[in-house]
Coordinates of N, CA and C in Angstrom, one line a residue:
X1 N 84.5 97.3 80.4 CA 83.8 97.8 81.5 C 84.1 96.9 82.7
X2 N 84.3 97.5 83.9 CA 84.6 96.7 85.1 C 83.4 95.9 85.5
X3 N 83.5 94.7 85.8 CA 82.5 93.8 86.2 C 82.0 94.1 87.6
X4 N 80.8 93.9 87.9 CA 80.3 94.2 89.3 C 81.0 93.3 90.2
X5 N 81.5 93.9 91.3 CA 82.1 93.1 92.4 C 83.6 93.0 92.1
X6 N 84.1 93.5 90.9 CA 85.5 93.3 90.6 C 86.3 94.3 91.4
X7 N 87.5 93.8 92.0 CA 88.4 94.7 92.7 C 89.7 94.6 92.1
X8 N 90.5 95.8 92.0 CA 91.8 95.7 91.4 C 92.7 94.9 92.2
X9 N 93.7 94.3 91.6 CA 94.7 93.6 92.3 C 95.7 94.5 93.0
X10 N 95.7 94.5 94.3 CA 96.5 95.4 95.1 C 97.8 94.7 95.6
X11 N 98.2 93.6 95.0 CA 99.4 92.9 95.4 C 100.6 93.7 94.9
X12 N 101.7 93.6 95.7 CA 102.9 94.4 95.5 C 104.1 93.5 95.8
X13 N 105.2 93.7 95.1 CA 106.5 93.0 95.4 C 107.6 94.1 95.6
X14 N 108.3 94.0 96.7 CA 109.4 95.0 97.0 C 110.7 94.3 97.2
X15 N 111.7 94.8 96.6 CA 113.1 94.3 96.9 C 113.8 95.4 97.8
X16 N 113.9 95.0 99.1 CA 114.5 96.0 100.0 C 116.0 95.7 100.1
X17 N 116.8 96.7 99.7 CA 118.3 96.5 99.7 C 118.8 97.3 100.9
X18 N 119.5 96.6 101.8 CA 119.9 97.2 103.1 C 121.4 97.3 103.2
X19 N 122.0 98.2 104.0 CA 123.5 98.4 104.0 C 124.2 97.2 104.6
X20 N 123.7 96.5 105.6 CA 124.5 95.5 106.3 C 123.6 94.2 106.5
X21 N 124.3 93.1 106.6 CA 123.7 91.8 106.9 C 123.4 91.8 108.4
X22 N 122.6 90.9 108.8 CA 122.3 90.8 110.3 C 121.2 91.8 110.7
X23 N 120.7 92.7 109.8 CA 119.8 93.7 110.2 C 118.5 93.6 109.4
X24 N 118.4 92.5 108.6 CA 117.2 92.4 107.6 C 115.9 92.6 108.3
X25 N 115.6 91.7 109.3 CA 114.3 91.8 110.0 C 114.0 93.1 110.6
X26 N 115.0 93.7 111.3 CA 114.8 94.9 112.0 C 114.5 96.1 111.0
X27 N 115.2 96.1 109.9 CA 115.0 97.2 108.9 C 113.7 97.0 108.2
X28 N 113.4 95.7 107.8 CA 112.2 95.4 107.1 C 111.0 95.8 108.0
X29 N 111.0 95.4 109.3 CA 109.9 95.7 110.2 C 109.7 97.2 110.3
X30 N 110.8 98.0 110.4 CA 110.7 99.5 110.4 C 110.1 100.0 109.1
X31 N 110.5 99.5 108.0 CA 110.0 99.9 106.7 C 108.5 99.7 106.6
X32 N 108.1 98.5 107.0 CA 106.7 98.1 107.0 C 105.8 99.1 107.9
X33 N 106.3 99.3 109.1 CA 105.5 100.2 110.0 C 105.4 101.6 109.4
X34 N 106.4 102.1 108.7 CA 106.3 103.4 108.1 C 105.5 103.5 106.9
X35 N 105.6 102.4 106.0 CA 104.9 102.5 104.7 C 103.7 101.6 104.5
X36 N 103.6 100.5 105.3 CA 102.5 99.6 105.1 C 102.0 99.1 106.4
X37 N 101.6 100.1 107.3 CA 101.2 99.7 108.6 C 100.0 98.8 108.7
X38 N 99.2 98.8 107.6 CA 98.0 98.0 107.7 C 98.2 96.6 107.2
X39 N 99.5 96.2 106.9 CA 99.8 94.8 106.5 C 100.3 94.1 107.7
X40 N 99.8 92.8 107.9 CA 100.3 92.0 109.0 C 101.6 91.2 108.5
X41 N 102.7 91.4 109.2 CA 104.0 90.9 108.7 C 104.2 89.4 109.1
X42 N 104.7 88.6 108.2 CA 105.2 87.2 108.5 C 106.6 87.1 108.0
X43 N 107.6 86.9 108.9 CA 109.0 86.8 108.6 C 109.5 85.4 108.3
X44 N 110.3 85.3 107.3 CA 110.9 84.0 106.9 C 112.4 84.1 106.8
X45 N 113.1 83.1 107.3 CA 114.6 83.1 107.2 C 115.1 84.3 108.0
X46 N 114.7 84.5 109.2 CA 115.1 85.7 110.0 C 116.6 85.7 110.3
X47 N 117.2 84.5 110.3 CA 118.6 84.4 110.6 C 119.5 84.6 109.4
X48 N 118.9 84.9 108.2 CA 119.6 85.2 107.0 C 120.5 84.0 106.6
X49 N 120.0 82.8 106.8 CA 120.8 81.6 106.4 C 120.7 81.3 104.9
X50 N 121.3 80.2 104.5 CA 121.2 79.8 103.1 C 119.7 79.4 102.9
X51 N 119.2 79.8 101.7 CA 117.8 79.6 101.4 C 117.7 78.4 100.4
X52 N 117.2 77.2 100.9 CA 117.0 76.1 100.0 C 115.7 76.3 99.2
X53 N 115.5 75.6 98.2 CA 114.3 75.7 97.4 C 113.1 75.2 98.2
X54 N 113.3 74.3 99.2 CA 112.2 73.9 100.0 C 111.5 75.0 100.8
X55 N 112.3 76.0 101.3 CA 111.7 77.1 102.0 C 110.9 78.0 101.0
X56 N 111.4 78.2 99.8 CA 110.7 79.0 98.8 C 109.4 78.3 98.5
X57 N 109.4 77.0 98.4 CA 108.1 76.2 98.2 C 107.1 76.4 99.3
X58 N 107.7 76.5 100.5 CA 106.8 76.7 101.7 C 106.2 78.1 101.6
X59 N 107.0 79.1 101.2 CA 106.5 80.5 101.0 C 105.4 80.5 100.0
X60 N 105.6 79.8 98.8 CA 104.6 79.8 97.8 C 103.3 79.2 98.3
X61 N 103.5 78.1 99.1 CA 102.3 77.4 99.7 C 101.5 78.3 100.6
X62 N 102.3 79.1 101.5 CA 101.6 80.0 102.4 C 100.9 81.1 101.6
X63 N 101.6 81.7 100.6 CA 101.0 82.8 99.9 C 99.8 82.3 99.1
X64 N 99.9 81.1 98.5 CA 98.7 80.6 97.7 C 97.5 80.4 98.6
X65 N 97.8 79.9 99.9 CA 96.7 79.7 100.8 C 96.0 81.0 101.2
X66 N 96.8 82.1 101.1 CA 96.2 83.5 101.4 C 95.3 84.0 100.3
X67 N 95.2 83.3 99.2 CA 94.3 83.8 98.1 C 92.9 84.0 98.6
X68 N 92.5 83.2 99.6 CA 91.1 83.3 100.0 C 90.9 84.2 101.3
X69 N 92.1 84.8 101.7 CA 92.1 85.7 102.9 C 92.1 87.1 102.4
X70 N 91.2 87.9 102.9 CA 91.1 89.3 102.5 C 92.0 90.2 103.4
X71 N 92.6 89.6 104.4 CA 93.5 90.4 105.3 C 94.8 90.7 104.6
X72 N 95.2 91.9 104.7 CA 96.5 92.3 104.1 C 97.6 91.7 104.8
X73 N 98.5 91.0 104.1 CA 99.6 90.3 104.7 C 100.9 90.6 104.0
X74 N 101.9 90.8 104.7 CA 103.3 91.1 104.2 C 104.2 89.9 104.5
X75 N 104.6 89.2 103.4 CA 105.6 88.1 103.6 C 107.0 88.6 103.4
X76 N 107.8 88.5 104.4 CA 109.2 89.1 104.4 C 110.2 88.0 104.3
X77 N 110.9 87.9 103.2 CA 112.0 86.9 103.1 C 113.3 87.5 103.3
X78 N 113.9 87.2 104.4 CA 115.3 87.8 104.7 C 116.4 87.0 104.0
X79 N 117.5 87.7 103.8 CA 118.7 87.0 103.2 C 118.4 86.4 101.9
X80 N 117.7 87.1 101.0 CA 117.3 86.5 99.7 C 118.5 86.3 98.9
X81 N 119.6 87.0 99.1 CA 120.9 86.8 98.4 C 121.5 85.4 98.6
X82 N 121.1 84.8 99.7 CA 121.6 83.5 100.1 C 120.7 82.3 99.4
X83 N 119.8 82.7 98.6 CA 119.0 81.7 97.9 C 119.7 81.1 96.8
X84 N 119.6 79.8 96.6 CA 120.3 79.1 95.5 C 119.6 79.5 94.2
X85 N 120.3 79.3 93.1 CA 119.7 79.6 91.8 C 118.4 79.0 91.6
X86 N 118.2 77.7 91.9 CA 116.9 77.1 91.7 C 115.8 77.7 92.6
X87 N 116.3 78.2 93.8 CA 115.3 78.8 94.7 C 114.9 80.2 94.2
X88 N 115.9 80.9 93.6 CA 115.5 82.2 93.1 C 114.6 82.1 91.9
X89 N 114.8 81.0 91.1 CA 114.0 80.8 89.9 C 112.6 80.4 90.4
X90 N 112.5 79.7 91.5 CA 111.2 79.3 92.0 C 110.4 80.5 92.5
X91 N 111.2 81.5 93.0 CA 110.5 82.8 93.5 C 109.8 83.5 92.4
X92 N 110.3 83.4 91.2 CA 109.7 84.1 90.0 C 108.2 83.7 89.9
X93 N 107.9 82.4 90.2 CA 106.5 82.0 90.1 C 105.5 82.8 90.8
X94 N 105.9 83.1 92.1 CA 105.0 83.9 92.9 C 105.1 85.4 92.7
X95 N 106.2 85.9 92.2 CA 106.4 87.3 91.9 C 105.6 87.7 90.6
X96 N 105.5 86.7 89.7 CA 104.7 87.0 88.5 C 103.3 87.1 88.7
X97 N 102.7 86.4 89.6 CA 101.3 86.5 89.9 C 101.0 86.4 91.4
X98 N 101.4 87.5 92.1 CA 101.1 87.5 93.5 C 99.6 87.6 93.8
X99 N 99.1 86.9 94.8 CA 97.6 87.1 95.2 C 97.3 88.5 95.6
X100 N 96.0 88.8 95.5 CA 95.5 90.1 95.9 C 95.8 90.4 97.4
X101 N 96.1 91.6 97.7 CA 96.3 92.1 99.1 C 97.5 91.4 99.8
X102 N 98.4 90.9 98.9 CA 99.7 90.3 99.5 C 100.8 91.2 99.1
X103 N 101.7 91.6 100.1 CA 102.9 92.3 99.9 C 104.1 91.4 100.1
X104 N 104.9 91.2 99.1 CA 106.0 90.3 99.1 C 107.3 91.3 99.3
X105 N 108.0 91.1 100.3 CA 109.2 91.9 100.6 C 110.4 91.0 100.6
X106 N 111.3 91.1 99.6 CA 112.6 90.4 99.6 C 113.6 91.3 100.1
X107 N 114.4 90.8 101.1 CA 115.4 91.7 101.7 C 116.8 91.1 101.4
X108 N 117.7 92.0 100.9 CA 119.0 91.7 100.5 C 120.0 92.7 100.9
X109 N 121.3 92.3 101.2 CA 122.3 93.2 101.5 C 122.9 93.8 100.3
X110 N 123.2 95.1 100.3 CA 123.7 95.8 99.1 C 125.0 95.1 98.6
X111 N 125.1 95.1 97.3 CA 126.3 94.5 96.7 C 126.2 93.0 96.3
X112 N 125.1 92.4 96.8 CA 124.9 90.9 96.4 C 124.2 90.8 95.1
X113 N 124.4 89.6 94.5 CA 123.8 89.3 93.2 C 122.4 88.7 93.4
X114 N 121.4 89.4 92.7 CA 120.1 88.9 92.6 C 119.7 88.8 91.2
X115 N 119.0 87.7 90.8 CA 118.6 87.5 89.4 C 118.0 88.8 88.8
X116 N 118.4 89.2 87.6 CA 117.8 90.4 87.0 C 116.3 90.3 86.8
X117 N 115.8 89.0 86.6 CA 114.4 88.8 86.4 C 113.6 89.0 87.7
X118 N 114.3 88.8 88.9 CA 113.6 89.1 90.2 C 113.6 90.6 90.4
X119 N 114.7 91.3 90.1 CA 114.7 92.8 90.2 C 113.6 93.4 89.3
X120 N 113.5 92.9 88.1 CA 112.5 93.6 87.2 C 111.1 93.4 87.6
X121 N 110.8 92.4 88.5 CA 109.4 92.2 89.0 C 109.1 92.8 90.3
X122 N 110.1 93.6 90.8 CA 109.9 94.2 92.1 C 110.2 95.7 92.0
X123 N 109.7 96.4 93.0 CA 110.1 97.8 93.2 C 111.2 97.8 94.2
X124 N 112.4 98.3 93.7 CA 113.6 98.2 94.6 C 113.7 99.4 95.4
X125 N 113.8 99.2 96.7 CA 114.0 100.3 97.7 C 115.3 100.2 98.3
X126 N 116.1 101.3 98.2 CA 117.5 101.3 98.7 C 117.5 102.0 100.1
X127 N 117.6 101.2 101.2 CA 117.7 101.8 102.5 C 119.0 102.4 102.7
X128 N 119.0 103.6 103.3 CA 120.3 104.3 103.5 C 120.6 105.3 102.4
X129 N 119.8 105.3 101.3 CA 120.0 106.2 100.2 C 119.4 107.5 100.6
X130 N 120.3 108.6 100.9 CA 119.8 109.8 101.4 C 118.8 110.5 100.5
X131 N 118.9 110.3 99.2 CA 118.0 110.9 98.2 C 116.6 110.4 98.4
X132 N 116.5 109.1 98.7 CA 115.2 108.5 98.9 C 114.5 109.0 100.1
X133 N 115.2 109.6 101.0 CA 114.6 110.2 102.2 C 114.0 111.6 102.0
X134 N 114.5 112.2 100.9 CA 114.0 113.6 100.6 C 112.7 113.6 99.8
X135 N 112.0 114.6 99.8 CA 110.8 114.8 99.0 C 111.2 114.9 97.6
X136 N 110.4 114.3 96.7 CA 110.7 114.4 95.3 C 110.5 115.9 94.8
X137 N 111.3 116.3 93.9 CA 111.3 117.7 93.4 C 111.3 117.7 91.9
X138 N 110.9 118.8 91.4 CA 111.0 119.0 89.9 C 110.2 118.0 89.1
X139 N 110.8 117.5 88.1 CA 110.0 116.6 87.2 C 109.7 115.3 87.8
X140 N 110.5 114.9 88.9 CA 110.1 113.7 89.6 C 108.8 113.8 90.3
X141 N 108.7 115.0 91.0 CA 107.4 115.2 91.7 C 106.3 115.4 90.7
X142 N 106.6 116.0 89.5 CA 105.6 116.2 88.5 C 105.1 114.8 88.0
X143 N 106.0 113.9 87.8 CA 105.7 112.5 87.4 C 104.8 111.8 88.4
X144 N 105.2 111.9 89.7 CA 104.4 111.3 90.8 C 103.0 111.9 90.8
X145 N 102.9 113.2 90.7 CA 101.5 113.8 90.8 C 100.7 113.4 89.6
X146 N 101.3 113.3 88.4 CA 100.6 112.8 87.2 C 100.1 111.4 87.4
X147 N 100.9 110.5 88.0 CA 100.5 109.1 88.1 C 99.4 109.0 89.1
X148 N 99.4 109.8 90.1 CA 98.3 109.8 91.1 C 97.0 110.4 90.5
X149 N 97.1 111.4 89.7 CA 96.0 112.1 89.1 C 96.3 112.5 87.6
X150 N 96.1 111.6 86.7 CA 96.5 111.8 85.3 C 95.8 113.0 84.6
X151 N 94.8 113.5 85.2 CA 94.1 114.7 84.5 C 95.0 116.0 84.6
X152 N 96.0 115.9 85.5 CA 96.8 117.1 85.7 C 97.7 117.6 84.5
X153 N 98.0 116.7 83.6 CA 98.9 117.0 82.5 C 98.3 116.7 81.2
X154 N 98.5 117.6 80.2 CA 98.0 117.3 78.9 C 98.9 116.4 78.1
X155 N 98.5 116.0 76.9 CA 99.4 115.1 76.1 C 100.7 115.9 75.8
X156 N 100.6 117.2 75.4 CA 101.7 118.0 75.1 C 102.7 118.1 76.3
X157 N 102.1 118.3 77.5 CA 102.9 118.4 78.7 C 103.6 117.1 79.0
X158 N 103.0 116.0 78.7 CA 103.6 114.7 78.9 C 104.8 114.5 78.0
X159 N 104.7 114.9 76.8 CA 105.8 114.8 75.8 C 107.0 115.6 76.3
X160 N 106.8 116.8 76.9 CA 107.8 117.6 77.4 C 108.4 117.0 78.7
X161 N 107.6 116.4 79.5 CA 108.0 115.7 80.7 C 109.0 114.5 80.3
X162 N 108.6 113.8 79.2 CA 109.4 112.7 78.8 C 110.8 113.2 78.3
X163 N 110.8 114.4 77.7 CA 112.1 115.0 77.3 C 113.0 115.2 78.5
X164 N 112.5 115.6 79.6 CA 113.3 115.8 80.8 C 113.9 114.5 81.3
X165 N 113.1 113.5 81.2 CA 113.6 112.1 81.7 C 114.8 111.7 80.7
X166 N 114.7 112.0 79.5 CA 115.7 111.7 78.5 C 117.1 112.2 79.0
X167 N 117.1 113.4 79.6 CA 118.3 114.1 80.0 C 118.8 113.6 81.4
X168 N 118.1 112.7 82.0 CA 118.4 112.3 83.4 C 119.5 111.2 83.3
X169 N 120.7 111.5 83.9 CA 121.8 110.5 83.9 C 121.6 109.4 84.9
X170 N 120.6 109.6 85.9 CA 120.3 108.6 86.9 C 118.8 108.2 86.8
X171 N 118.4 108.0 85.5 CA 116.9 107.8 85.3 C 116.4 106.5 86.0
X172 N 117.2 105.4 86.0 CA 116.6 104.2 86.6 C 116.5 104.4 88.1
X173 N 117.5 105.0 88.7 CA 117.4 105.2 90.1 C 116.3 106.1 90.5
X174 N 116.1 107.2 89.7 CA 115.1 108.2 90.0 C 113.7 107.7 89.7
X175 N 113.5 106.8 88.7 CA 112.2 106.3 88.5 C 111.9 105.3 89.6
X176 N 112.8 104.6 90.1 CA 112.6 103.7 91.3 C 112.1 104.6 92.5
X177 N 112.7 105.8 92.6 CA 112.2 106.7 93.7 C 110.8 107.1 93.5
X178 N 110.4 107.3 92.3 CA 109.0 107.7 92.0 C 108.1 106.5 92.3
X179 N 108.5 105.3 91.9 CA 107.7 104.1 92.1 C 107.5 103.9 93.6
X180 N 108.6 104.1 94.4 CA 108.5 103.9 95.8 C 107.5 104.9 96.4
X181 N 107.6 106.2 96.0 CA 106.7 107.2 96.5 C 105.3 106.9 96.1
X182 N 105.1 106.4 94.9 CA 103.7 106.1 94.4 C 103.1 105.0 95.3
X183 N 103.9 104.0 95.6 CA 103.5 102.9 96.4 C 103.0 103.4 97.8
X184 N 103.8 104.3 98.3 CA 103.5 104.9 99.6 C 102.2 105.8 99.6
X185 N 102.2 106.7 98.6 CA 101.1 107.7 98.6 C 99.8 107.2 98.0
X186 N 99.9 106.3 97.0 CA 98.7 105.9 96.2 C 98.9 104.5 95.8
X187 N 98.9 103.5 96.7 CA 99.0 102.1 96.3 C 97.9 101.5 95.4
X188 N 96.8 102.3 95.4 CA 95.7 101.8 94.5 C 95.8 102.2 93.1
X189 N 96.9 103.0 92.8 CA 97.2 103.4 91.4 C 97.8 102.3 90.7
X190 N 97.1 101.1 90.6 CA 97.8 99.9 90.1 C 98.2 100.0 88.6
X191 N 97.4 100.6 87.8 CA 97.7 100.7 86.4 C 99.0 101.5 86.2
X192 N 99.1 102.7 86.8 CA 100.3 103.5 86.7 C 101.5 102.8 87.3
X193 N 101.3 102.1 88.4 CA 102.5 101.3 88.9 C 103.0 100.3 88.0
X194 N 102.1 99.6 87.3 CA 102.4 98.6 86.4 C 103.2 99.2 85.2
X195 N 102.7 100.3 84.7 CA 103.3 100.9 83.5 C 104.7 101.5 83.8
X196 N 104.9 102.0 85.0 CA 106.2 102.5 85.4 C 107.2 101.4 85.6
X197 N 106.7 100.2 86.1 CA 107.5 99.1 86.2 C 108.0 98.6 84.8
X198 N 107.1 98.6 83.9 CA 107.4 98.2 82.5 C 108.4 99.1 81.9
X199 N 108.3 100.4 82.2 CA 109.3 101.4 81.6 C 110.6 101.1 82.2
X200 N 110.7 100.9 83.5 CA 111.9 100.7 84.2 C 112.6 99.4 83.7
X201 N 111.8 98.4 83.4 CA 112.3 97.1 82.9 C 112.9 97.3 81.5
X202 N 112.2 98.1 80.7 CA 112.6 98.4 79.3 C 114.0 99.2 79.3
X203 N 114.1 100.1 80.2 CA 115.4 100.8 80.4 C 116.5 99.9 80.7
X204 N 116.2 99.0 81.6 CA 117.3 98.0 82.0 C 117.7 97.2 80.8
X205 N 116.8 97.0 79.8 CA 117.2 96.3 78.6 C 117.6 97.2 77.5
X206 N 118.0 98.4 77.9 CA 118.6 99.4 77.0 C 117.5 99.9 75.9
X207 N 116.3 100.0 76.4 CA 115.3 100.5 75.5 C 115.5 102.0 75.3
X208 N 115.0 102.6 74.2 CA 115.1 104.0 73.9 C 114.4 104.8 75.1
X209 N 115.2 105.7 75.7 CA 114.8 106.3 76.9 C 113.5 107.2 76.7
X210 N 113.6 108.1 75.8 CA 112.4 109.0 75.6 C 111.2 108.2 75.1
X211 N 111.4 107.3 74.1 CA 110.2 106.6 73.6 C 109.6 105.7 74.6
X212 N 110.4 105.1 75.5 CA 109.8 104.2 76.5 C 109.0 105.0 77.5
X213 N 109.5 106.1 78.1 CA 108.8 106.8 79.1 C 107.7 107.6 78.5
X214 N 107.8 108.1 77.3 CA 106.7 108.8 76.6 C 105.5 107.8 76.4
X215 N 105.8 106.6 75.9 CA 104.8 105.6 75.7 C 104.1 105.3 77.1
X216 N 104.9 105.2 78.1 CA 104.4 105.0 79.5 C 103.4 106.0 79.9
X217 N 103.8 107.3 79.8 CA 102.9 108.4 80.2 C 101.6 108.5 79.3
X218 N 101.8 108.3 78.0 CA 100.6 108.4 77.1 C 99.6 107.3 77.4
X219 N 100.2 106.1 77.7 CA 99.3 104.9 78.0 C 98.5 105.2 79.2
X220 N 99.2 105.7 80.3 CA 98.5 106.0 81.5 C 97.4 107.1 81.3
X221 N 97.7 108.1 80.5 CA 96.7 109.1 80.2 C 95.5 108.6 79.4
X222 N 95.8 107.8 78.4 CA 94.7 107.2 77.6 C 93.8 106.3 78.5
X223 N 94.4 105.5 79.3 CA 93.7 104.6 80.2 C 92.8 105.4 81.1
X224 N 93.3 106.5 81.7 CA 92.5 107.4 82.5 C 91.3 108.0 81.7
X225 N 91.5 108.4 80.5 CA 90.4 109.0 79.7 C 89.4 107.9 79.4
X226 N 89.8 106.7 79.1 CA 88.9 105.6 78.8 C 88.0 105.3 80.0
X227 N 88.7 105.2 81.2 CA 87.9 104.9 82.4 C 86.9 106.0 82.8
X228 N 87.3 107.2 82.5 CA 86.5 108.4 82.7 C 85.2 108.3 81.8
X229 N 85.5 107.9 80.5 CA 84.4 107.8 79.6 C 83.4 106.7 79.9
X230 N 84.0 105.6 80.4 CA 83.1 104.4 80.8 C 82.2 104.8 82.0
X231 N 82.8 105.6 82.9 CA 82.1 105.9 84.2 C 80.9 106.8 83.9
X232 N 80.9 107.5 82.7 CA 79.9 108.4 82.3 C 78.7 107.7 81.6
X233 N 79.0 106.5 81.2 CA 77.9 105.7 80.5 C 77.0 105.0 81.4

């Protein structure tokens, strides 16, 4: 049962992949205005220079200080591909447990290498991807609607939905699109967001496609039913 005064963790981490270098701050600022207008942005490494571990430690210090601040803040780290390996490893510390009401945005130019462990802890948004600009359709839209309102689909319908994902040849890309849309339309759906991230991470590790997404959907549904039951007591 939720404790009195408890609030869900609304922290988010985004990996923003852009077409060209030299545009990180401009594109990130436009992305924030469109999707997270209520977050106050703070930009780091605006010139997209080499990122030493000292700057990452400064970011961690600033973010940690924000734990006591209820104002929604977006920390934008430009040129993350220029971070040294120790600096990228240091980033994992804050990505694993970001404070509440903090949005972490890592900006990278397409084609550059980012640690897989960083990617797995973020929702990746591909700027310039035409499909990402279109409304979700078909079973992608059905997945999004279910995550926003789990009562919409029965257990049997969820198993059928998982079967459609099994046939998707671009499942990782499309699940990222669903995650991005869910962040925009229903950022408070924290449990569903976490389970979709786990499914995406499992796919990246070559997990069984149908079993992974089916488990994800059924877990979200069971969690919804449990919370509904608790609210009635």
